[in-house]
CSV table of C-alpha atoms in Angstrom, one decimal:
chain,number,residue,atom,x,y,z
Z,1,UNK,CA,118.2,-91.7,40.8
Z,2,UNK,CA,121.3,-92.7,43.1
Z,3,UNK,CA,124.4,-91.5,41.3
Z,4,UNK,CA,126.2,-94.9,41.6
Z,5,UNK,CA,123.0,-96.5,40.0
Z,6,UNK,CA,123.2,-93.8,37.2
Z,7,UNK,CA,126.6,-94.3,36.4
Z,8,UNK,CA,126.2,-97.9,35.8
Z,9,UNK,CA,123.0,-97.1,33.7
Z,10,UNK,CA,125.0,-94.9,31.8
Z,11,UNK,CA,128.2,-97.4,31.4
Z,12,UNK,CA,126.2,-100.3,30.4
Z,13,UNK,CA,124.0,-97.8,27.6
Z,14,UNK,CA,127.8,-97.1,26.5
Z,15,UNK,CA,128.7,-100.5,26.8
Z,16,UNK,CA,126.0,-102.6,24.9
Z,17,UNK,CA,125.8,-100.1,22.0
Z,18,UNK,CA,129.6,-100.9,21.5
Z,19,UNK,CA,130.4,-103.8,18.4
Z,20,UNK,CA,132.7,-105.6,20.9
Z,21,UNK,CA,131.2,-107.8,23.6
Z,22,UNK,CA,133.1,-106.8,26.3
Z,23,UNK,CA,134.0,-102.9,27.1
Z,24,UNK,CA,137.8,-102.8,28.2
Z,25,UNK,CA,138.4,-101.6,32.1
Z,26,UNK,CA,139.9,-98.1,30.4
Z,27,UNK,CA,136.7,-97.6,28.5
Z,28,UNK,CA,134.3,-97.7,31.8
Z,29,UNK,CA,137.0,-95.7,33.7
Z,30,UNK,CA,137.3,-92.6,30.7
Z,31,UNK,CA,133.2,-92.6,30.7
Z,32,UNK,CA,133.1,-92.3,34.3
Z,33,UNK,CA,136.0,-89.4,34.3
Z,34,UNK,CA,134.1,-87.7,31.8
Z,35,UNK,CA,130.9,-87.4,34.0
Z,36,UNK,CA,132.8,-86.3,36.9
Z,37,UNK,CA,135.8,-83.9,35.9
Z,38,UNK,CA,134.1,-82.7,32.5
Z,39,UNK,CA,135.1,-80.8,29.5
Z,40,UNK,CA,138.3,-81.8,28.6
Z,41,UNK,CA,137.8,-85.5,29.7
Z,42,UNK,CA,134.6,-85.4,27.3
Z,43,UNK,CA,136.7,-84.4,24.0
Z,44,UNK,CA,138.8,-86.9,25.0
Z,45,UNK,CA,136.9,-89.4,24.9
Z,46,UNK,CA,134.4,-88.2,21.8
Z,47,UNK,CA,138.4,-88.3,20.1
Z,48,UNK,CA,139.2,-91.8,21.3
Z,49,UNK,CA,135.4,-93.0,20.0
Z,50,UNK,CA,135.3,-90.9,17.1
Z,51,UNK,CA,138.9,-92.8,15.5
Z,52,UNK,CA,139.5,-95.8,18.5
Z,53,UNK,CA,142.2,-95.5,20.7
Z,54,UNK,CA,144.9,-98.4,20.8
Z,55,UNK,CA,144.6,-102.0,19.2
Z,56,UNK,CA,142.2,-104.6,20.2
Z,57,UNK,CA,143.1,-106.6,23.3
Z,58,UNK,CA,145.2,-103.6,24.9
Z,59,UNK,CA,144.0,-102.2,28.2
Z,60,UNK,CA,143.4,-99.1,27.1
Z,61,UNK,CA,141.6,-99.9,23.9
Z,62,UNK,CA,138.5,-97.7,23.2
Z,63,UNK,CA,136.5,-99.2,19.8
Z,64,UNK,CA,135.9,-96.5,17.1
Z,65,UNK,CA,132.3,-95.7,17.6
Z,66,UNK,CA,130.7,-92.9,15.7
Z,67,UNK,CA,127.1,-93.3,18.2
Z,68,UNK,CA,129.0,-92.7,20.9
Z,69,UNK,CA,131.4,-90.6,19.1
Z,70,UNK,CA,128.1,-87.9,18.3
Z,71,UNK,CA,126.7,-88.3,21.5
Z,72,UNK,CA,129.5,-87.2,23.7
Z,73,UNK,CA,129.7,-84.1,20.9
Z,74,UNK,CA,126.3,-83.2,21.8
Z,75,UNK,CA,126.8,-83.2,25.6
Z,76,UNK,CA,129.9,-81.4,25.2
Z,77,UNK,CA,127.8,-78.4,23.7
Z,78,UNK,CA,124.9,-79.1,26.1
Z,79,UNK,CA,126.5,-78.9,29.2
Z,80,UNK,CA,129.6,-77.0,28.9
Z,81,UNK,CA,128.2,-73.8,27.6
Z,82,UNK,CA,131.0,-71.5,29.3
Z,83,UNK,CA,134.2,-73.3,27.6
Z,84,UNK,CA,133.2,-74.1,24.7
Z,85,UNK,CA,134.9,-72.6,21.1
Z,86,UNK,CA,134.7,-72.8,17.8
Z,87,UNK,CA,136.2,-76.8,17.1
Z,88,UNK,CA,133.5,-78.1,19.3
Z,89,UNK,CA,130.8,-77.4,17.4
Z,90,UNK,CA,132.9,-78.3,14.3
Z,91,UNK,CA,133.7,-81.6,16.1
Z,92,UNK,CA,130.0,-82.2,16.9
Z,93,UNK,CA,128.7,-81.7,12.8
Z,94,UNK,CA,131.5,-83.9,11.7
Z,95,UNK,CA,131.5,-86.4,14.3
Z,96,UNK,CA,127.4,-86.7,13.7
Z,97,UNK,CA,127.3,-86.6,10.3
Z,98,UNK,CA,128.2,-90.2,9.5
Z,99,UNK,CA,125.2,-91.7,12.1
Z,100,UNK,CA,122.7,-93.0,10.1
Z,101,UNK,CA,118.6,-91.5,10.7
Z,102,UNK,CA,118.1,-95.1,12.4
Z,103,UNK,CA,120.3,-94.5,14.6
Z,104,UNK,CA,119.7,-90.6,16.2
Z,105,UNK,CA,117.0,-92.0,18.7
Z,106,UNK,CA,120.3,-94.2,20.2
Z,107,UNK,CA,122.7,-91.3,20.2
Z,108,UNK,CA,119.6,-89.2,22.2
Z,109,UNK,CA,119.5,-91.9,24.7
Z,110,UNK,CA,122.9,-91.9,25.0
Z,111,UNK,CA,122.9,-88.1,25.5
Z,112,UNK,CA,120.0,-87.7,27.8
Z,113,UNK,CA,121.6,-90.3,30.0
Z,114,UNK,CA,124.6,-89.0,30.2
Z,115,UNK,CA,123.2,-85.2,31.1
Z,116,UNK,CA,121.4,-86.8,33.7
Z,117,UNK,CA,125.0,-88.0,35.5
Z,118,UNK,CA,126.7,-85.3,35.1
Z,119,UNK,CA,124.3,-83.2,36.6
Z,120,UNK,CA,123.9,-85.2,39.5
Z,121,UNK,CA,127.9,-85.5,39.6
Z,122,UNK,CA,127.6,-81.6,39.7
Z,123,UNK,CA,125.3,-81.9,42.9
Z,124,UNK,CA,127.3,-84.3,44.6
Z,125,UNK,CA,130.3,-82.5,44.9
């Protein structure tokens, strides 16, 4: 799979599992700087899903989301092995406690997905 055509995959998994109906410009660009510069851009963003960021209708809003919140916990711990400490597998159990059974099989689509970018990201640089 292209990486451009992944990406978009990705962002529009990330996009239709949010509550709003339209993602915000800032939300689509901090997914795709997560895939490409990685670790810190990743908490970032889990941080921003896991309480929101900003106020409805502001250009950089990002909606509270705890799916997406858990499932850029997990690909922190799956794909940054070397950096990670202590608070990110804290951050990953709280962040995933609150996602209902129903729900897991979206967070693992979400997770697989994004794995799958980043590693391509990794072998396109």
């Amino acid at each position: 799979m292209n990486i451009k055509l992944g990406f978009f995959l990705l962002t529009s998994l990330f996009v239709m599992s949010s509550q709003t109906l339209a993602a915000p410009q800032s939300e689509i660009d901090a997914i795709k700087k997560a895939v490409e510069s990685g670790y810190q851009s990743q908490r970032n963003l889990a941080f921003e899903y896991s309480r929101g960021w900003g106020d409805a209708g502001d250009s950089d809003y990002v909606p509270k989301d705890i799916i997406k919140s858990c499932a850029w916990r997990k690909i922190i711990v799956l794909s940054n092995h070397e950096k990670l400490d202590v608070t990110d597998y804290s951050n990953e159990s709280i962040d995933c406690k609150n996602v209902h059974p129903v729900d897991n099989e979206k967070v693992w689509q979400l997770v697989f997905a994004g794995l799958s970018l980043i590693e391509q990201a990794k072998n396109t640089l």
